[in-house]
Amino acid sequence: MFNKDFLWGSASAAYQVEGAYNLDGKGVSIWDEWVRIPGKTFEGTNGDVAADHYHRYKEDIALMSEQGLKTYRFSIAWTRILPQGRGEVNQLGIDFYNRVIDECLKVGIEPMVTIYHWDLPKALQDEYAGWESRRIIEDFTEYARVCFENFSDRVKYWIVLNEPNIFTELGYLLAMHPPGKSDMKLKFQTYHHTALVHASVVKLFKENGYPGQIGSSIAYSNGYPASDSEEDIEACRRYYETVSHYNMDIYFKGEYPKWGLSYLRNAGLAPDILEGDIELLREGALHSDFIGINYYQSNTLAYNPVDGVGLNKLNTTGKKGTSMESGVPGLFKMVQNPELEYTDWDWVIDPHGLTQSLIEIHERYSKPLIISENGLGAYDVVEDGRIHDGYRIDYLKKHILACYFAIQEGVDLLAYCTWSFTDILSWLNGYQKRYGFVHIDFEDDRLPRLKKDSFYFYQGVIESNGESVLKED
Ligand code: BGP
């Protein structure tokens, strides 16, 4: 049974939904710049207009209310609030988020705010290379303070960072996100800085006694050994030590897994950990109220020798079966799982993995959990003014059921947010990879909204507090 206060939600991110990239005093973010470099995003798509949520938020929130949403997770664009990253506050930016928050509350939707969803102010990137410098800790904490001072009278759920493991991997290792670097040591160093930022913001939140709950959201993929061979089981263990547990432990235990850290040290890849870091990280971990996880898929791991396959870029074309094998030599490689189905972007569909992930995290960290993202990216077709996205309904049904199984096992799950409410920009995949309950025709300047079949499906789920899915099973 889902708790009667269970937060059925849906999520977005400022850059992917708002548009209005240069209006009302907004400063330039690293994404505003990145999308303008030829070849960086699918067919040069950008978020200049996106879903124009900046102007259409009332209409979108009215649709959320019609669906019955209990929470709307959205992010704040740092550059709307502090156009240069620090210093003068842009009141028009504050006003916009006040309008969004108030509109949500007016229709009984709990606003859940992500403070950072990847759109770093370009000014800070230019000045000190952003996440590469520890100076980010002070600037970010000050930005968070501005958010708390302005919005914490009404916002009760705060997610400090969205998927720090993904933006550091894609930004500093795979060179697919800004700043487009490829340096394994830097990836681990910048990740360490994100953890310090998280801890510093949690500390500020608690010391100032702001009401509400705070956490961060990590992209989590549980792992399976590809076979029962000793080598594959060991590859899976190494994956946890250097990826899953590594990413989570530093945020929610305040330490790195021992084997993982010593492996990285021996390889000359470990982050520099300064005096006082671990103390701050432990404090941040202790005072984090919840753990946010974004779950899309699991990973199946196999042995990868030291001269084995390296990391390869993701499939951003939507041509099924075009992604290449990827791994970290000496640790593991990710392989296809013959038991499971894949999306057109080669993401594995594995609802059981969600149950396993939730249980693993619950057992290791003993904190309440929020699923801050889960959803299916797919091509949608409009037929006679309708979108019959049965595949999305099927995906969501199975993942909601997966949540239920985890709750039965004792997991304290507070919320489930789908990705996304309307169709929005997919960072690297343009507008053709759709996730929403509400279709947007991006070819039409009026950006018309159209409810998909999945809109009504989720409406039924919320109305029955999950019973509609359980009944069918
Ligand atoms: C997560 C991000 C989201 C969103 C989602 C879907 O990693 O937090 O912002 O983009 O993935 O990913 P994609 O758009 O690449 O399909």
Short mmCIF file of C-alpha atoms and ligand atoms in Angstrom, two decimals, residues 12-13 16 73 117-118 162-163 166 170 177 219 294 296 314-316 345 347 373 375-377 419 424-430 433 435, ligand 1:
data_model
loop_
_atom_site.label_atom_id
_atom_site.label_comp_id
_atom_site.label_asym_id
_atom_site.label_seq_id
_atom_site.Cartn_x
_atom_site.Cartn_y
_atom_site.Cartn_z
CA SER A 12 11.42 18.96 -15.08
CA ALA A 13 14.60 21.05 -15.20
CA GLN A 16 14.93 21.79 -20.55
CA ARG A 73 9.65 18.91 -9.08
CA HIS A 117 20.17 20.97 -12.56
CA TRP A 118 23.37 21.51 -14.56
CA ASN A 162 20.66 16.74 -9.65
CA GLU A 163 22.79 13.79 -10.74
CA ILE A 166 26.17 12.25 -14.51
CA LEU A 170 29.59 13.68 -19.15
CA HIS A 177 28.46 18.06 -21.66
CA ALA A 219 21.48 8.67 -10.88
CA ASN A 294 16.85 8.96 -10.56
CA TYR A 296 16.15 4.69 -15.60
CA LEU A 314 26.03 7.25 -25.65
CA ASN A 315 23.49 6.73 -28.39
CA THR A 316 22.01 10.19 -29.01
CA TRP A 345 18.17 4.95 -27.45
CA TRP A 347 18.46 2.18 -22.55
CA GLU A 373 13.03 10.75 -11.93
CA GLY A 375 10.40 7.49 -17.25
CA LEU A 376 10.58 6.31 -20.83
CA GLY A 377 12.12 8.32 -23.64
CA TRP A 419 10.28 12.31 -16.00
CA ILE A 424 10.75 18.93 -23.06
CA LEU A 425 14.25 19.23 -24.45
CA SER A 426 16.42 16.17 -24.01
CA TRP A 427 19.93 17.61 -23.43
CA LEU A 428 21.75 15.74 -26.16
CA ASN A 429 18.86 14.08 -27.96
CA GLY A 430 16.87 17.10 -29.07
CA LYS A 433 13.07 11.87 -27.57
CA TYR A 435 9.07 11.64 -22.01
C1 BGP B 1 18.49 12.56 -16.41
C2 BGP B 1 18.46 14.06 -16.25
C3 BGP B 1 17.27 14.71 -16.87
C4 BGP B 1 16.78 14.07 -18.14
C5 BGP B 1 16.77 12.57 -18.07
C6 BGP B 1 16.50 11.90 -19.39
O1 BGP B 1 19.81 12.13 -16.43
O2 BGP B 1 18.47 14.41 -14.89
O3 BGP B 1 17.53 16.07 -16.98
O4 BGP B 1 17.34 14.61 -19.25
O5 BGP B 1 17.99 12.06 -17.58
O6 BGP B 1 17.68 11.84 -20.13
P1 BGP B 1 17.75 12.09 -21.66
O7 BGP B 1 17.09 13.41 -21.88
O8 BGP B 1 19.19 12.09 -21.99
O9 BGP B 1 17.03 10.97 -22.30
#
